[in-house]
Tab-separated table of C-alpha atoms in Angstrom:
chain	number	residue	atom	x	y	z
M	1	MET	CA	-0.136	0.254	-0.006
M	2	GLU	CA	1.354	3.471	-1.063
M	3	THR	CA	1.546	6.033	1.949
M	4	SER	CA	1.142	9.677	2.213
M	5	PRO	CA	4.886	11.233	3.263
M	6	ALA	CA	5.815	11.593	6.657
M	7	ARG	CA	6.225	14.884	5.913
M	8	ILE	CA	4.240	16.885	3.170
M	9	ASP	CA	5.931	20.579	2.180
M	10	ALA	CA	4.924	20.903	-1.408
M	11	LEU	CA	2.103	19.338	-3.749
M	12	GLU	CA	1.441	18.229	-7.253
M	13	PRO	CA	-1.485	20.136	-8.879
M	14	HIS	CA	-3.285	16.781	-8.448
M	15	GLN	CA	-3.180	16.091	-4.852
M	16	VAL	CA	-5.379	17.044	-2.154
M	17	PHE	CA	-3.506	17.884	1.581
M	18	VAL	CA	-5.947	16.348	4.264
M	19	PHE	CA	-5.646	17.376	7.686
M	20	GLY	CA	-7.421	17.604	11.233
M	21	SER	CA	-9.299	20.885	11.827
M	22	ASN	CA	-11.499	22.225	14.091
M	23	ALA	CA	-15.249	23.183	13.481
M	24	GLU	CA	-14.520	26.929	13.719
M	25	GLY	CA	-11.900	26.288	11.047
M	26	LEU	CA	-9.168	28.157	13.596
M	27	HIS	CA	-6.274	26.864	11.391
M	28	ALA	CA	-3.348	27.955	14.203
M	29	ALA	CA	-1.188	25.026	14.589
M	30	GLY	CA	-0.242	21.229	13.614
M	31	ALA	CA	-1.356	20.239	10.076
M	32	ALA	CA	-3.758	22.854	9.866
M	33	ARG	CA	-1.877	25.563	10.087
M	34	THR	CA	0.433	24.179	7.533
M	35	ALA	CA	-2.489	23.841	5.397
M	36	HIS	CA	-3.751	27.507	5.816
M	37	GLU	CA	-0.199	28.979	5.114
M	38	ARG	CA	0.828	26.712	2.330
M	39	PHE	CA	-2.439	24.558	0.703
M	40	GLY	CA	-5.441	27.286	0.863
M	41	ALA	CA	-7.441	26.211	3.961
M	42	VAL	CA	-9.511	28.993	4.339
M	43	TRP	CA	-9.591	30.740	7.651
M	44	GLY	CA	-12.745	29.837	9.494
M	45	GLN	CA	-14.020	27.112	7.299
M	46	GLY	CA	-13.835	23.855	9.598
M	47	SER	CA	-14.374	20.783	6.892
M	48	GLY	CA	-14.067	20.153	3.279
M	49	LEU	CA	-12.193	21.180	0.377
M	50	GLN	CA	-10.513	24.295	0.623
M	51	GLY	CA	-7.827	25.428	-2.124
M	52	GLN	CA	-5.539	22.652	-2.470
M	53	SER	CA	-6.481	21.254	1.235
M	54	TYR	CA	-9.426	19.553	2.637
M	55	GLY	CA	-10.332	19.407	6.246
M	56	VAL	CA	-11.745	17.123	8.709
M	57	ASP	CA	-13.158	17.798	11.943
M	58	THR	CA	-11.726	16.049	14.765
M	59	MET	CA	-12.313	17.912	17.846
M	60	ARG	CA	-15.822	16.956	18.425
M	61	GLY	CA	-15.687	13.632	19.671
M	62	LEU	CA	-14.753	9.907	17.481
M	63	GLY	CA	-18.323	10.285	16.072
M	64	THR	CA	-17.744	13.274	14.134
M	65	ILE	CA	-14.376	12.172	12.806
M	66	GLU	CA	-16.133	9.092	11.291
M	67	ARG	CA	-19.087	11.019	9.717
M	68	GLU	CA	-16.024	13.559	8.608
M	69	VAL	CA	-14.093	10.963	7.421
M	70	ALA	CA	-16.784	9.340	5.404
M	71	ALA	CA	-17.655	12.810	3.624
M	72	LEU	CA	-14.423	12.475	2.605
M	73	LEU	CA	-13.767	8.773	1.646
M	74	ALA	CA	-17.167	9.619	-0.710
M	75	PHE	CA	-15.832	12.683	-1.960
M	76	ALA	CA	-12.693	11.117	-2.960
M	77	ALA	CA	-14.253	8.438	-4.423
M	78	ALA	CA	-16.448	11.029	-6.692
M	79	HIS	CA	-12.904	12.450	-7.781
M	80	PRO	CA	-10.719	9.923	-8.931
M	81	GLU	CA	-8.233	12.526	-10.465
M	82	LEU	CA	-7.477	13.915	-7.320
M	83	GLU	CA	-4.889	11.998	-4.742
M	84	PHE	CA	-5.696	12.823	-1.118
M	85	LEU	CA	-2.811	12.832	1.264
M	86	VAL	CA	-3.802	11.930	4.786
M	87	THR	CA	-2.297	13.226	7.637
M	88	GLU	CA	-2.284	11.916	11.001
M	89	ILE	CA	-5.470	13.805	11.726
M	90	GLY	CA	-6.648	13.226	14.958
M	91	CYS	CA	-3.765	12.336	16.432
M	92	GLY	CA	-2.050	15.471	17.808
M	93	ILE	CA	-4.176	17.785	19.768
M	94	ALA	CA	-7.056	15.877	19.556
M	95	GLY	CA	-5.563	13.260	21.512
M	96	HIS	CA	-6.459	9.711	19.364
M	97	THR	CA	-4.482	7.434	18.718
M	98	PRO	CA	-3.888	5.941	14.842
M	99	GLY	CA	-5.830	2.676	16.239
M	100	GLN	CA	-8.897	4.776	16.805
M	101	ILE	CA	-8.678	6.500	13.495
M	102	ALA	CA	-7.172	3.736	11.184
M	103	PRO	CA	-10.368	1.846	10.554
M	104	LEU	CA	-12.161	4.907	9.379
M	105	PHE	CA	-10.710	4.273	6.384
M	106	ARG	CA	-10.850	0.704	6.070
M	107	ALA	CA	-12.897	1.643	2.982
M	108	ALA	CA	-10.740	4.064	1.595
M	109	PRO	CA	-10.404	4.468	-2.061
M	110	ALA	CA	-7.281	4.237	-4.117
M	111	ASN	CA	-6.633	7.775	-4.178
M	112	VAL	CA	-6.751	8.384	-0.702
M	113	LEU	CA	-2.899	7.719	0.719
M	114	LEU	CA	-2.513	6.995	4.397
M	115	PRO	CA	0.054	7.965	6.754
M	116	GLN	CA	2.251	4.977	7.498
M	117	ARG	CA	0.873	4.661	11.092
M	118	PHE	CA	-2.751	4.038	9.635
M	119	ALA	CA	-1.657	1.967	6.829
M	120	ALA	CA	0.296	-0.469	9.413
M	121	VAL	CA	-2.640	-0.572	11.954
M	122	LEU	CA	-4.802	-1.577	9.147
M	123	ALA	CA	-2.454	-4.106	8.059
M	124	GLY	CA	-2.506	-5.762	11.052
M	125	GLU	CA	0.580	-4.063	12.897
M	126	SER	CA	0.319	-1.989	16.052
M	127	ALA	CA	1.221	1.289	15.812
């Protein structure tokens, strides 16, 4: 399984940076800050496609993350011309583990590239 890079500093035109956000779209730290500074994330927009990035609200619990990831996967399936580079959403400030988040990506289409630790969880390894 191809994985997303551990550090994403630049994107090709067909790539989308997937980051963890909050409902308010306050992109002040971590991957959200990178998305805002480099990849077009919109201040005040918490989720969905924003420039060359896609926000997933990770700050309102696992139920919200599950719904947000399902929306991302549906969007990715509808846009096979794009490649979605997922960061370790929910595993920083939100406080979740790869073991909690990775299973939400089991049905990810081939154009969704997961971080190495998520891929390891899905492959049955511990992360």
